[in-house]
Each structure stands twice: as C-alpha cells, then as structure tokens.
PDB file of C-alpha atoms in Angstrom:
ATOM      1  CA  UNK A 489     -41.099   6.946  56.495  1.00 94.00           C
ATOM      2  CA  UNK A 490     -39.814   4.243  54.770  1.00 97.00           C
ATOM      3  CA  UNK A 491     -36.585   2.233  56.820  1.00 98.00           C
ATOM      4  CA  UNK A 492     -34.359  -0.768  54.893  1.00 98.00           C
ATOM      5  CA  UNK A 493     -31.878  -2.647  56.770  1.00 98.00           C
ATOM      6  CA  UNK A 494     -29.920  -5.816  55.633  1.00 98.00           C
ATOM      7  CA  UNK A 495     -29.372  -8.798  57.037  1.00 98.00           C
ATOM      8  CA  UNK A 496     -25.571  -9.629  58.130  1.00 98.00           C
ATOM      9  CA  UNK A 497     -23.092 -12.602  58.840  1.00 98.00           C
ATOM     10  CA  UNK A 498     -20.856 -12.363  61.897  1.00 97.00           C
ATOM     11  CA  UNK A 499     -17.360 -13.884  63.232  1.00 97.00           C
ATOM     12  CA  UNK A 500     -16.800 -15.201  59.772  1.00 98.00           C
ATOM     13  CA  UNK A 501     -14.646 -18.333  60.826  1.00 96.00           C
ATOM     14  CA  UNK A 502     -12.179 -16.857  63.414  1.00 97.00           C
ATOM     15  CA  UNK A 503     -13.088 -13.628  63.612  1.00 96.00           C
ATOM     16  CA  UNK A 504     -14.832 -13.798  66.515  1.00 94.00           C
ATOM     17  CA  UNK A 505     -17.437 -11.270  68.249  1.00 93.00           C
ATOM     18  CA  UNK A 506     -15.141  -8.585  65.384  1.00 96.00           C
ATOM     19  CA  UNK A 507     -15.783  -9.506  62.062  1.00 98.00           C
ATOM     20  CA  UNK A 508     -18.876  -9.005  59.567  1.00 98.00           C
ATOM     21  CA  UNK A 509     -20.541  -8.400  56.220  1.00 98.00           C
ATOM     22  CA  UNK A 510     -23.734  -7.316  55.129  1.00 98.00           C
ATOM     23  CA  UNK A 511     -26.103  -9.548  53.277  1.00 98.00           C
ATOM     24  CA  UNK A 512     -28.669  -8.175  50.507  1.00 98.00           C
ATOM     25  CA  UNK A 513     -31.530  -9.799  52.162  1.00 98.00           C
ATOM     26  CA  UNK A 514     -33.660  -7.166  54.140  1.00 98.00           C
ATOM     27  CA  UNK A 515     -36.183  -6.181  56.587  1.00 98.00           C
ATOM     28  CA  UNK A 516     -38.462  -3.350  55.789  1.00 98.00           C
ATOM     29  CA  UNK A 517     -40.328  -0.785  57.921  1.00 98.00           C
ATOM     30  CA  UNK A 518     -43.227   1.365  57.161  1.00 97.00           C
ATOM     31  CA  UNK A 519     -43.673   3.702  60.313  1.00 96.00           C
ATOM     32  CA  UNK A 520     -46.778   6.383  59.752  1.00 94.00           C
ATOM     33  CA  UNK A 521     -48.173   8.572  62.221  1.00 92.00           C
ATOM     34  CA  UNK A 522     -51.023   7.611  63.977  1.00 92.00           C
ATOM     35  CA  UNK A 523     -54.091   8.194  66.582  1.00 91.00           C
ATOM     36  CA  UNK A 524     -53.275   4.619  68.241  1.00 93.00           C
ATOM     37  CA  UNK A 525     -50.300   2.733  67.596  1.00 92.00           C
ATOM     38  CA  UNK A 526     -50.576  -0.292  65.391  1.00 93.00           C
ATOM     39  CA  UNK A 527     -47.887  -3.141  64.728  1.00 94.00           C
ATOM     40  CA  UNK A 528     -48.227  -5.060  61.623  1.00 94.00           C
ATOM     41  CA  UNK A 529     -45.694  -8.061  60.531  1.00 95.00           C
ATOM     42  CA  UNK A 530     -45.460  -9.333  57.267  1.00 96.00           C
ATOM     43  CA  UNK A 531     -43.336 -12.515  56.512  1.00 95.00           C
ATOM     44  CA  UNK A 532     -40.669 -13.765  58.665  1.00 94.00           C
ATOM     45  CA  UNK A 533     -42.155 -14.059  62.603  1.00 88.00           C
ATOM     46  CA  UNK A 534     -45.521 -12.931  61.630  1.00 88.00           C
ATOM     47  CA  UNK A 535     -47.225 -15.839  63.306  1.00 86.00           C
ATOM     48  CA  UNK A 536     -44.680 -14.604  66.533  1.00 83.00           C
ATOM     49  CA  UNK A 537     -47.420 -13.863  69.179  1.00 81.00           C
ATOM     50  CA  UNK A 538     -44.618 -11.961  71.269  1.00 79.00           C
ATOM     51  CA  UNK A 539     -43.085 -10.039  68.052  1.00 80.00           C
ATOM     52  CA  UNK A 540     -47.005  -7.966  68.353  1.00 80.00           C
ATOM     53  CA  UNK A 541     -47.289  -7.987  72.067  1.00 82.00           C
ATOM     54  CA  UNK A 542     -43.553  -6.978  73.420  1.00 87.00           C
ATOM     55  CA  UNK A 543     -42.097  -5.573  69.918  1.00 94.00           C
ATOM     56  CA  UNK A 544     -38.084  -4.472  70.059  1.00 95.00           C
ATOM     57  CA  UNK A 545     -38.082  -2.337  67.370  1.00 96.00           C
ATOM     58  CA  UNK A 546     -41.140  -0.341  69.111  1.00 95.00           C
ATOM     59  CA  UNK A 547     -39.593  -0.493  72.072  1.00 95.00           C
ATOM     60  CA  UNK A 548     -36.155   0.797  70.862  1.00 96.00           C
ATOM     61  CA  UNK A 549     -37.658   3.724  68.934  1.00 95.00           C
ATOM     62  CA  UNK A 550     -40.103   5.080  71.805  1.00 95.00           C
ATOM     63  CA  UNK A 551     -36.471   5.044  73.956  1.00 94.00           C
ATOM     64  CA  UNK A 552     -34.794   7.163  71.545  1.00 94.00           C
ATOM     65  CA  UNK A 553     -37.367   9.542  71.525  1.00 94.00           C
ATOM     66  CA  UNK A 554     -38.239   9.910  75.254  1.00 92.00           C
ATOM     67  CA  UNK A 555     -34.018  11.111  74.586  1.00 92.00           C
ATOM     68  CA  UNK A 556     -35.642  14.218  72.907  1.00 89.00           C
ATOM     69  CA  UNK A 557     -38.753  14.224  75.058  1.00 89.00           C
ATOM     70  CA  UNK A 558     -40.798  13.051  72.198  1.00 89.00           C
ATOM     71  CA  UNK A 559     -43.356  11.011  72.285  1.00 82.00           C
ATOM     72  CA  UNK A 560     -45.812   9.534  69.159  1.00 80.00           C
ATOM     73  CA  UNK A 561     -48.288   7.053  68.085  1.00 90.00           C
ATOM     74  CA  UNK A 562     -47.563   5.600  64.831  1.00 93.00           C
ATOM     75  CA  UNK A 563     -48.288   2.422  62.722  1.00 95.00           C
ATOM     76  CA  UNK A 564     -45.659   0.611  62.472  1.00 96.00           C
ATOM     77  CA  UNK A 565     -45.723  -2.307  59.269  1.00 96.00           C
ATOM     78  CA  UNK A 566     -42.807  -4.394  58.927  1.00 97.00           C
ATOM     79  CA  UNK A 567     -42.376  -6.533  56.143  1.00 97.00           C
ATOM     80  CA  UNK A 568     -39.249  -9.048  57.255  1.00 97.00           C
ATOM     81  CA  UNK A 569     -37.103 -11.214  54.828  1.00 98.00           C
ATOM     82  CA  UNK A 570     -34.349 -11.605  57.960  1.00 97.00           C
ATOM     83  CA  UNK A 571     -35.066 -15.400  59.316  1.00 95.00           C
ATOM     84  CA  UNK A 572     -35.348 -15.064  63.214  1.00 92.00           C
ATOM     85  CA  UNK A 573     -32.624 -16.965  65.428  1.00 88.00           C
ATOM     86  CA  UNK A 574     -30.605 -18.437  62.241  1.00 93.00           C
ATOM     87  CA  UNK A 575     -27.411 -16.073  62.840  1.00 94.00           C
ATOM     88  CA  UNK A 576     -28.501 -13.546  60.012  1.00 97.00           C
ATOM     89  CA  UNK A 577     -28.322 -10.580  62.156  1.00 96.00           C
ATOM     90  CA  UNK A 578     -32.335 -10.198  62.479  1.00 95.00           C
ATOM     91  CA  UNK A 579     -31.853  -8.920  66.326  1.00 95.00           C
ATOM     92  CA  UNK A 580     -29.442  -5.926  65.166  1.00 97.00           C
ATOM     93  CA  UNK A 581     -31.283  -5.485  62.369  1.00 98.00           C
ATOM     94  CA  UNK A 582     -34.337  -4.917  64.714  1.00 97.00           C
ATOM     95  CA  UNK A 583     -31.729  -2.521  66.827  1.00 98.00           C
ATOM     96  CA  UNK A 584     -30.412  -0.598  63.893  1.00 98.00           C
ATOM     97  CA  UNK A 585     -33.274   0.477  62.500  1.00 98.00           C
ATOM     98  CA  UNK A 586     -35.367   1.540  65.046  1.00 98.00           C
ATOM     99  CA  UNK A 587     -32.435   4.155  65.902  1.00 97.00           C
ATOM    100  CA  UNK A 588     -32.229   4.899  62.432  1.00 98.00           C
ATOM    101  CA  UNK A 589     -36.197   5.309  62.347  1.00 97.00           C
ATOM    102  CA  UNK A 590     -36.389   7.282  65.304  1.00 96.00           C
ATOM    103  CA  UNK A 591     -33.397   9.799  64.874  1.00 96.00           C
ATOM    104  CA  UNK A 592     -34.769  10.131  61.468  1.00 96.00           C
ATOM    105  CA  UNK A 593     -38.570  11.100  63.037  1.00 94.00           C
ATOM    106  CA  UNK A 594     -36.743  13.835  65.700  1.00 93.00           C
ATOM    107  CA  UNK A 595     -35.655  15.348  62.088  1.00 92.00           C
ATOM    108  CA  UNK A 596     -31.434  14.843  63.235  1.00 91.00           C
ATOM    109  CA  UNK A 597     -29.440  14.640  60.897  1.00 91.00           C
ATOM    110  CA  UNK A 598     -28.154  11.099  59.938  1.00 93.00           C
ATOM    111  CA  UNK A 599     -24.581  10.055  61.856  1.00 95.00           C
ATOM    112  CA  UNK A 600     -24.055   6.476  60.930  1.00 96.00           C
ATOM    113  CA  UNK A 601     -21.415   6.622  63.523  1.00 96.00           C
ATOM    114  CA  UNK A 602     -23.702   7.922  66.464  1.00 95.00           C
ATOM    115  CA  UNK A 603     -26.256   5.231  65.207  1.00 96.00           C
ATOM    116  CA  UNK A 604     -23.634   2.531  65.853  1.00 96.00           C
ATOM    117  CA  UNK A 605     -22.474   3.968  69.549  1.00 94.00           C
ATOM    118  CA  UNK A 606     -26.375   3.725  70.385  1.00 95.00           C
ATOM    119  CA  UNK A 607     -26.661   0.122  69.142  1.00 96.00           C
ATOM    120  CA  UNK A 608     -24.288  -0.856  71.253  1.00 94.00           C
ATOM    121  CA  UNK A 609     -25.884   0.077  74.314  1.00 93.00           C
ATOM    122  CA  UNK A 610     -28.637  -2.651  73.327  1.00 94.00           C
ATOM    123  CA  UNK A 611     -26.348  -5.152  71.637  1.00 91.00           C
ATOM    124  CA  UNK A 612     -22.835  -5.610  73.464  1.00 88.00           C
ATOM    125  CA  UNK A 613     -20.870  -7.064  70.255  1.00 91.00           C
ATOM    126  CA  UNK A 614     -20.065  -4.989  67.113  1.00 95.00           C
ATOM    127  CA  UNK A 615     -19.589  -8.039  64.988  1.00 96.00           C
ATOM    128  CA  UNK A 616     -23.300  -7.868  63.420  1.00 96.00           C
ATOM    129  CA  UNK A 617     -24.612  -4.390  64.248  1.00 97.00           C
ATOM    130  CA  UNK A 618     -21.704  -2.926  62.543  1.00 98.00           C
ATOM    131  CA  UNK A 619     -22.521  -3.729  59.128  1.00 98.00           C
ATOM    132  CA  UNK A 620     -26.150  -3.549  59.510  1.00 98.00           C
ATOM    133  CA  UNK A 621     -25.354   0.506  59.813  1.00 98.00           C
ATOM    134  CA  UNK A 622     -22.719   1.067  57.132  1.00 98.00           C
ATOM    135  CA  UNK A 623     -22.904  -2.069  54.827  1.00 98.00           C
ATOM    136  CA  UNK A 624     -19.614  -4.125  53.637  1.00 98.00           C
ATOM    137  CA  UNK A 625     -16.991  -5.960  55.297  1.00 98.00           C
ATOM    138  CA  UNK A 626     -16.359  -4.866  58.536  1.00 98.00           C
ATOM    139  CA  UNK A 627     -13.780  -4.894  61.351  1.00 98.00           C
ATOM    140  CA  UNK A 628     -14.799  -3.660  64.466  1.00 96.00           C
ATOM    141  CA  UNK A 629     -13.934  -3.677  68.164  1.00 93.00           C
ATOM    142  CA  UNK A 630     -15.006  -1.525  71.246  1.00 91.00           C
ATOM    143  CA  UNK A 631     -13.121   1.237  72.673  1.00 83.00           C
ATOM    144  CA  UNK A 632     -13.676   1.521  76.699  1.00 69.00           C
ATOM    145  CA  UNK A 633     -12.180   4.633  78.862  1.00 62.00           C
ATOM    146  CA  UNK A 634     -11.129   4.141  82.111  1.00 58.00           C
ATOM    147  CA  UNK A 635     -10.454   1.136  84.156  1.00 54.00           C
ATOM    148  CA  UNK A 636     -14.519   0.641  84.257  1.00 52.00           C
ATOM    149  CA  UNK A 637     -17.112   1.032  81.022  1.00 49.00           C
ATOM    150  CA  UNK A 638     -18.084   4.439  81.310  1.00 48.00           C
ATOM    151  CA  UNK A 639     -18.674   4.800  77.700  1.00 56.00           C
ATOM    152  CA  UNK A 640     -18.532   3.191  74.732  1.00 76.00           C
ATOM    153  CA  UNK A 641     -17.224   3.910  71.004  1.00 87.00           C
ATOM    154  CA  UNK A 642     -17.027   1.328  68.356  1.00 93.00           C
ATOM    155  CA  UNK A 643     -13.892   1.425  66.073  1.00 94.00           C
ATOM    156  CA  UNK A 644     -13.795  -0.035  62.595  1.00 96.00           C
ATOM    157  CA  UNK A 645     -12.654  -0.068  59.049  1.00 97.00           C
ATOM    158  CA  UNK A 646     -14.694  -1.340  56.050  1.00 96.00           C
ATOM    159  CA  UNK A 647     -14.970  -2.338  52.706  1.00 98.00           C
ATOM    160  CA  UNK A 648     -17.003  -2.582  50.092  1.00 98.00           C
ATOM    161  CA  UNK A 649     -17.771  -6.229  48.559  1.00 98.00           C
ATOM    162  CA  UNK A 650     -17.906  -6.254  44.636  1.00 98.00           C
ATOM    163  CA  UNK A 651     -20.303  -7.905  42.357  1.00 96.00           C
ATOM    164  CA  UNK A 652     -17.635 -10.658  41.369  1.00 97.00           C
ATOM    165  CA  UNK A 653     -18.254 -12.519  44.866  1.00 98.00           C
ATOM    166  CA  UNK A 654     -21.475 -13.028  46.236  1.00 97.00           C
ATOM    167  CA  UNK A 655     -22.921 -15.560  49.094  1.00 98.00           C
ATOM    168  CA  UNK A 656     -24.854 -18.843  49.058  1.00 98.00           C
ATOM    169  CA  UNK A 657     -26.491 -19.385  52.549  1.00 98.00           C
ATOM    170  CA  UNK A 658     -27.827 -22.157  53.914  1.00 98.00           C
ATOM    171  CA  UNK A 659     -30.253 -21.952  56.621  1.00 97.00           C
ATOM    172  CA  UNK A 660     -32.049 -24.896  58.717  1.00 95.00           C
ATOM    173  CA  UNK A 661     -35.394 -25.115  59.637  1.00 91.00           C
ATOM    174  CA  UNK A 662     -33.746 -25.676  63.257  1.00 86.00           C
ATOM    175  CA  UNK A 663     -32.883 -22.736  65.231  1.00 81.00           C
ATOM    176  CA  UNK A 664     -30.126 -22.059  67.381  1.00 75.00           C
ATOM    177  CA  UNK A 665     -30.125 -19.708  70.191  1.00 71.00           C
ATOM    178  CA  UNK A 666     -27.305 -17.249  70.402  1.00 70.00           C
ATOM    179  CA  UNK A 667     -27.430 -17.236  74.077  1.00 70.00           C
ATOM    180  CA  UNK A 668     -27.602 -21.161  74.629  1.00 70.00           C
ATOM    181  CA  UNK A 669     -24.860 -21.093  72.202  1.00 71.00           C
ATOM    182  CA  UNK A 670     -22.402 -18.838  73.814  1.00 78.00           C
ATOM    183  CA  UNK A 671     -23.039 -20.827  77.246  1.00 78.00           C
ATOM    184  CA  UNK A 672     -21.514 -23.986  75.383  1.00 81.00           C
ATOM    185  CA  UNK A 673     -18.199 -22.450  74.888  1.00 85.00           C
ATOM    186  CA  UNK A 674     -14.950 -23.253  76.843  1.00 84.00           C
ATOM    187  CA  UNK A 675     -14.710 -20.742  79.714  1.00 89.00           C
ATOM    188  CA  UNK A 676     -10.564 -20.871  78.523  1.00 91.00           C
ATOM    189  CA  UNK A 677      -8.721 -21.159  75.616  1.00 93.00           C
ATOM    190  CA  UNK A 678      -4.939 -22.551  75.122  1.00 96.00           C
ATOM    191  CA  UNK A 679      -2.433 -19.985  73.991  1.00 97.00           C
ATOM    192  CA  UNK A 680      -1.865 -21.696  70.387  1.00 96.00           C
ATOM    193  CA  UNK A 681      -5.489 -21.889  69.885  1.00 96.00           C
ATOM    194  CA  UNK A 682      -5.839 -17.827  70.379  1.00 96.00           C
ATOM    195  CA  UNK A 683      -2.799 -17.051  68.675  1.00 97.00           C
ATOM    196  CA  UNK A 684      -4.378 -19.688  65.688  1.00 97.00           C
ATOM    197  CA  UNK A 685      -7.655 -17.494  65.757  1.00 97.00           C
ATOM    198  CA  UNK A 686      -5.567 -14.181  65.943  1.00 97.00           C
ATOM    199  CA  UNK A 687      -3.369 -14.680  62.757  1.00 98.00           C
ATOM    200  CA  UNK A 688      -5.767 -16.429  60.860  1.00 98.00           C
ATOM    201  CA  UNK A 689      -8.934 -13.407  61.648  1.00 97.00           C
ATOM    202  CA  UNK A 690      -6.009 -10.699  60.513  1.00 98.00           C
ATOM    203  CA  UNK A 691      -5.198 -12.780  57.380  1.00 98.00           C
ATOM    204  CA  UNK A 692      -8.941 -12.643  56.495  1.00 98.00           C
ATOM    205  CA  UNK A 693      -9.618  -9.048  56.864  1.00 98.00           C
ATOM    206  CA  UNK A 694      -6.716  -8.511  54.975  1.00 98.00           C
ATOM    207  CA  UNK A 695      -8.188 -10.918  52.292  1.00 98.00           C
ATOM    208  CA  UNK A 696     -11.216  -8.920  51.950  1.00 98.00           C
ATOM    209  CA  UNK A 697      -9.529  -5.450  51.722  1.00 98.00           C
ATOM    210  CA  UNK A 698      -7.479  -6.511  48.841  1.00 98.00           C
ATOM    211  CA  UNK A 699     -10.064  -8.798  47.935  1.00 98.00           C
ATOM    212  CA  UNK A 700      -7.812 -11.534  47.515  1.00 98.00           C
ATOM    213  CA  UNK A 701     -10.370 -13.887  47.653  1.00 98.00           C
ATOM    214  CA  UNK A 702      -8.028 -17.018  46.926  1.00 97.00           C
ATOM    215  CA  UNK A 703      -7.072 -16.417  50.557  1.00 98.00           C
ATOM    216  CA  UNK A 704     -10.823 -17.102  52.137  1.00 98.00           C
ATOM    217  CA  UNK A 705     -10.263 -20.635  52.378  1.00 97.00           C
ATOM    218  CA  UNK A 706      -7.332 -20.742  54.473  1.00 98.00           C
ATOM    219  CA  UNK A 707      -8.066 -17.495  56.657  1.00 98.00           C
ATOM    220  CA  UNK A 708     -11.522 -18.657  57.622  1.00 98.00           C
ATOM    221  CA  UNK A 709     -10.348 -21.350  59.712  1.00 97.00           C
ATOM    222  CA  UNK A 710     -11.334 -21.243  63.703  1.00 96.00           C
ATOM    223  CA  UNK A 711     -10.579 -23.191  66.557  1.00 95.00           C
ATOM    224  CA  UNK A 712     -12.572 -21.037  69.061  1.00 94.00           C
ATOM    225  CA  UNK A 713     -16.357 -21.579  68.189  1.00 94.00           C
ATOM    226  CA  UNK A 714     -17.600 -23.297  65.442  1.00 93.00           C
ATOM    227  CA  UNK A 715     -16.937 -27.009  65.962  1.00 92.00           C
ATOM    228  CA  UNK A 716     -18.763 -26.595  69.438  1.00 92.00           C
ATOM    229  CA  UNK A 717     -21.404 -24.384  67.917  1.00 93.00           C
ATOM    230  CA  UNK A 718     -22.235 -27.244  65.155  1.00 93.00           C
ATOM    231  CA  UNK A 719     -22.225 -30.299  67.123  1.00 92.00           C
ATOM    232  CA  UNK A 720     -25.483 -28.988  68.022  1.00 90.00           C
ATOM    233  CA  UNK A 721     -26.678 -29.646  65.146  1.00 93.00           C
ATOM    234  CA  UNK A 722     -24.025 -32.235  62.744  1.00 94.00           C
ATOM    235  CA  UNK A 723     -25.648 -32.079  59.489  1.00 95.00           C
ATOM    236  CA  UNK A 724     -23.436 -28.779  59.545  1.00 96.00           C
ATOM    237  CA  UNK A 725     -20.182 -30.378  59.163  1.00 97.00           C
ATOM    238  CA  UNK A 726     -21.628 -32.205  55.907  1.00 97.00           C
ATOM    239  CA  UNK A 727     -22.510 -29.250  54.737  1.00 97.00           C
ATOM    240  CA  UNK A 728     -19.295 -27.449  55.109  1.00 97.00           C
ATOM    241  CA  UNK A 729     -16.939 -30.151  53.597  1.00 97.00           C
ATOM    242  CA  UNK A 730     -19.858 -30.419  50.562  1.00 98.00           C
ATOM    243  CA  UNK A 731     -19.628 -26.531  50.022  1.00 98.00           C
ATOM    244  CA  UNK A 732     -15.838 -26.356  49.879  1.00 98.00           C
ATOM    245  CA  UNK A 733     -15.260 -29.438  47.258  1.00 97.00           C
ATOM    246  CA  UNK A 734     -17.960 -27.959  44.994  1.00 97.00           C
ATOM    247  CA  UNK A 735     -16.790 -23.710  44.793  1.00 96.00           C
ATOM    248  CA  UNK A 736     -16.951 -22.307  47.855  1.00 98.00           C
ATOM    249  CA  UNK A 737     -14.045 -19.788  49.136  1.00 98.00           C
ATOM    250  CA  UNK A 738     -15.006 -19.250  52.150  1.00 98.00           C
ATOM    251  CA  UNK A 739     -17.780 -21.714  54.418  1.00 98.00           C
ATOM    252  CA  UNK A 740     -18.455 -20.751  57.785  1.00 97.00           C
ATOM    253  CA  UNK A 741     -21.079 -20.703  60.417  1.00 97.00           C
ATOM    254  CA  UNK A 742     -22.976 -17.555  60.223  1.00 96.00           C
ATOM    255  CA  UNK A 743     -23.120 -16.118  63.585  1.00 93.00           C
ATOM    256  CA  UNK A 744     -23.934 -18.478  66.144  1.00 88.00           C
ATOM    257  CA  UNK A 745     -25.771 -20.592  63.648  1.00 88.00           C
ATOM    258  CA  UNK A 746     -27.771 -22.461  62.345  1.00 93.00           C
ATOM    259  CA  UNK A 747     -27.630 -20.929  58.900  1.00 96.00           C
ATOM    260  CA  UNK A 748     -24.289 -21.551  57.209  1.00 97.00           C
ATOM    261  CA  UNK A 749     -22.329 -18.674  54.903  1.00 98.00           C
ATOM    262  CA  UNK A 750     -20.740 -20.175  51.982  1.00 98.00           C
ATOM    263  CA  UNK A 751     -19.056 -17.266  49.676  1.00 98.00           C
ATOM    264  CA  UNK A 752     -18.218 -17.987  45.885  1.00 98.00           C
ATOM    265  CA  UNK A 753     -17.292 -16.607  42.727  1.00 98.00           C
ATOM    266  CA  UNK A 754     -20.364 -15.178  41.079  1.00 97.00           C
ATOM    267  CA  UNK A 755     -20.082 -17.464  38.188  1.00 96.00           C
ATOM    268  CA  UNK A 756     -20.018 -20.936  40.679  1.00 97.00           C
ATOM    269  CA  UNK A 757     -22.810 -19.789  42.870  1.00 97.00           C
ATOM    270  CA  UNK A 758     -25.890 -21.152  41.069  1.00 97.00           C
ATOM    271  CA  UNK A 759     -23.945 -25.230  40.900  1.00 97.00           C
ATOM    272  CA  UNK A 760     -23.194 -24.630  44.385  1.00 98.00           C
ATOM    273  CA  UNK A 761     -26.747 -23.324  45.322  1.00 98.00           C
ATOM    274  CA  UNK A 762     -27.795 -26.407  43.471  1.00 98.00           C
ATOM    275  CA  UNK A 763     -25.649 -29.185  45.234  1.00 98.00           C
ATOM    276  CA  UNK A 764     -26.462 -27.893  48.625  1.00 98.00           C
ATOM    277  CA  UNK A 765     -29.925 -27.817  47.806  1.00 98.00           C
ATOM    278  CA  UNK A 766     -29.855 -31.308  46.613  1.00 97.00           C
ATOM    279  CA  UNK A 767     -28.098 -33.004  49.021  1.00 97.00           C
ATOM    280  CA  UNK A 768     -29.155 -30.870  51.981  1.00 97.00           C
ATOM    281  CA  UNK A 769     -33.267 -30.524  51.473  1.00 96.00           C
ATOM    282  CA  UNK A 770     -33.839 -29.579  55.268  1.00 94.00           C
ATOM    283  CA  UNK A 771     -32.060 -26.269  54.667  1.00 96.00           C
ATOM    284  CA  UNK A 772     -33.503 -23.070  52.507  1.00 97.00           C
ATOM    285  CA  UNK A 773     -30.791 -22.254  50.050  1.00 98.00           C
ATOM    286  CA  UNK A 774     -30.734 -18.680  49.052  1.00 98.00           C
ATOM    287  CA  UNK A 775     -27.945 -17.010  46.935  1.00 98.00           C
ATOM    288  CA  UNK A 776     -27.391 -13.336  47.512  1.00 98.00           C
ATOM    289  CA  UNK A 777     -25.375 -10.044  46.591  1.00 98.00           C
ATOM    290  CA  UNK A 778     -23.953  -8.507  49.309  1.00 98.00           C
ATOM    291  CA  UNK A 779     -25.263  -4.816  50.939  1.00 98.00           C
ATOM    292  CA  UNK A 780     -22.864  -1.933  50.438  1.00 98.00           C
ATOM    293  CA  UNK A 781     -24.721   1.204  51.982  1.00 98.00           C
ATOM    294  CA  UNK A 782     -26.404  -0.427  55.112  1.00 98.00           C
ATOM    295  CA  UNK A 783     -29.345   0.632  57.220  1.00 98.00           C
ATOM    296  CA  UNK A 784     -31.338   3.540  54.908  1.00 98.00           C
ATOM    297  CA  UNK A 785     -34.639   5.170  53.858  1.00 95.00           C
ATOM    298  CA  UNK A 786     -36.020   4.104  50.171  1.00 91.00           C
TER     299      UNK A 786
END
C-alpha cells in the first residue's frame, strides 16, 4: 500500500483555527506486511530519534485497527518532504494518513468525510486536517451536540485552486512550536478586533470561491495572531512587506509559523521566489502548485 498526503497552510491571515489550503509538497508512506514491524524515515526528521522510537503515524494506525479488532505487523517506510514544526501541516499530515492507511488495510471503503470526523479526535482544529483529506481551499468549523462535546462533525465547503495561482513559501531554519505559540496569545480580544478578523476571514473565502484573487491582499489581513506569532522571530515582518512590493497577493504566516505563505500569479512566482531568496538566505524558498484531491493511494 502506497499512502500520499500533502502538506497544508492554515488560518491564512484572519481566518483563524477555520481556514486552509493544500500545498503540493507531500509525505509518502510505504506500509507492507510484515513478521516484525519496521519503521523507516527517509528525508525530513529522519535523524528524529523519537520519530523511530514513539512514531504517530504507527501509533494512529494500530488505534484504528484495534476499532476492527485487527491487529498487524507491517513495515512501515516513509519518505517525508513535509518540514516538521514550520506550520506546513506535517502533524495532520501524520494524522490523516494513518486513518487513511489503516481504513484502507481493514478493506472499508474510502469516506473522506468519516476520515476527517476521526482526525479530529487526535487534532482539535479543522483548519489544517481539513485539506490534508480533501485537497483545496477549505472552510471548516466543528459542529458540537448538546450543551457538552459528545460528538464531533466537521462542516466545510471547498474549492479547488487553479493552475493560474500557485504559492511561494518561505520557511526558516528556526522552528516554532504550535503549542508555545498559542500560549503567547491574548487570553481576550476587543470587539472591533473580532469583528476586523470576522469580515475580513468571510471576504477571503469568498475571494477564493470566485477566485477573485485581486481581493487576497486586503482580505488576508489579521489582528488576532500573527503580529504576536512573528515577534518571535522579526525577520518575518521583512519578509512580508518584501513579498507584497515584489507580486505577492496574498502573504501570511503559515500556521503558527515559522514558514511564511506568499501566493502569486503563476507568471510572478519565479522573481518573487528569487527576491526572497536573495534577500532572505536563512529561509528555504520553495515554489509550489497547490493539491486538489488530498490524502490518496498512488
């Protein structure tokens, strides 16, 4: 069994713990049945110690099929293009594959939707899971019944993202711990500052449906996350105003950071992969398509 799974780009400016797209950069998974189970890594966090020891995407898939009372030894090779703790999604990627992997062992049919409900029971925001199953531009936001969290059902829309756009991400050698991050944020919010974030998240969703991408600059604005999110680390405020004078639509942390997601016209993304590159050498700059069909087999 051969698994593929992209890597994605949440919150999007002001769209925060809702919004996200998928990124054609991808982890890979070779799982084969075994006498002994085996865990090999293969770029990104191969030198990880822990990633062998106490693996997540081992973990995950033995859980889902203890769920059938199924139990196997396999090999598992992974061969991972997703940077670790840089805000590209490589945690849900790790989540939505091994649910893909295992339902696909048990011989269920696929549900993309049932896939998503399950990831959410290891990864409490839909913003970066969501796209990693189904690809695209996504909106998303969790439905709870009852006064408590009995259960949970994630809610979206999405959209594909044509070939005329595509992304130019920067991403630090530093990383930046989604956890640590979340911690630094204000506890409260004014009401002007929520109803910014609220108008400006619906104007951008609405961008990317009509793909009105003229619209990107404006909607992507935030006053919730990202200035406290970059002070961590400056250089990132640099990089933003540098990205917008030379093409970028759209420049925003990706995630929680460090890696930044700058979105351009096809035709400006190799002059702005070259500026940032230039005036930004402690970042890897990598210009991508973006993922339309999500998690898969190939």
């Amino acid at each position: 069994m051969n698994i593929i799974v992209p890597a994605t780009s949440a919150n999007l400016g002001p769209g925060f713990d809702s919004l996200g797209l998928a990124l054609g950069l991808y982890n890979k998974i070779q799982i084969t049945p075994a006498h002994i189970t085996s865990i090999q890594i293969v770029g990104e966090g191969e030198h990880y110690v822990k990633l062998k020891v106490d693996n997540v995407f081992v973990k995950i898939f033995s859980q889902i099929l203890e769920r059938y009372d199924r139990g196997a030894h396999c090999k598992f090779l992974f061969e991972n293009a997703i940077p670790v703790s840089r805000g590209l999604g490589s945690s849900s990627a790790v989540i939505v594959s091994a649910i893909y992997a295992a339902l696909t062992y048990v011989g269920e049919a696929i549900d993309k939707q049932k896939i998503l409900n399950l990831a959410i029971e290891y990864e409490n925001h839909p913003d970066n899971v969501t796209p990693a199953v189904f690809g695209g531009f996504n909106v998303a936001i969790l439905e709870h019944y009852g006064n408590k969290i009995q259960s949970q059902n994630v809610v979206h829309m999405h959209t594909d993202i044509p070939d005329s756009v595509c992304a130019v991400v920067a991403i630090p050698t530093r990383t930046m711990s989604t956890k640590h991050s979340r911690k630094a944020l204000p506890k409260y919010y004014s009401l002007k500052d929520c109803v910014f974030n609220l108008s400006h998240s619906s104007l951008l969703s609405v961008a990317f449906f009509q793909r009105d991408w003229e619209k990107l600059r404006l909607a992507s604005r935030d006053r919730i996350h990202q200035n406290t999110r970059m002070k961590a680390l400056p250089m990132l405020f640099a990089l933003q105003k540098t990205a917008l004078e030379h093409g970028a639509l759209l420049s925003t942390l990706s995630g929680s950071g460090s890696s930044f997601l700058n979105i351009c016209y096809r035709d400006d993304s190799k002059k702005l992969a070259s500026v940032l590159a230039k005036r930004f050498p402690q970042c890897r700059i990598l210009e991508l398509g973006f993922d339309n069909m999500g998690v898969r087999e190939f």
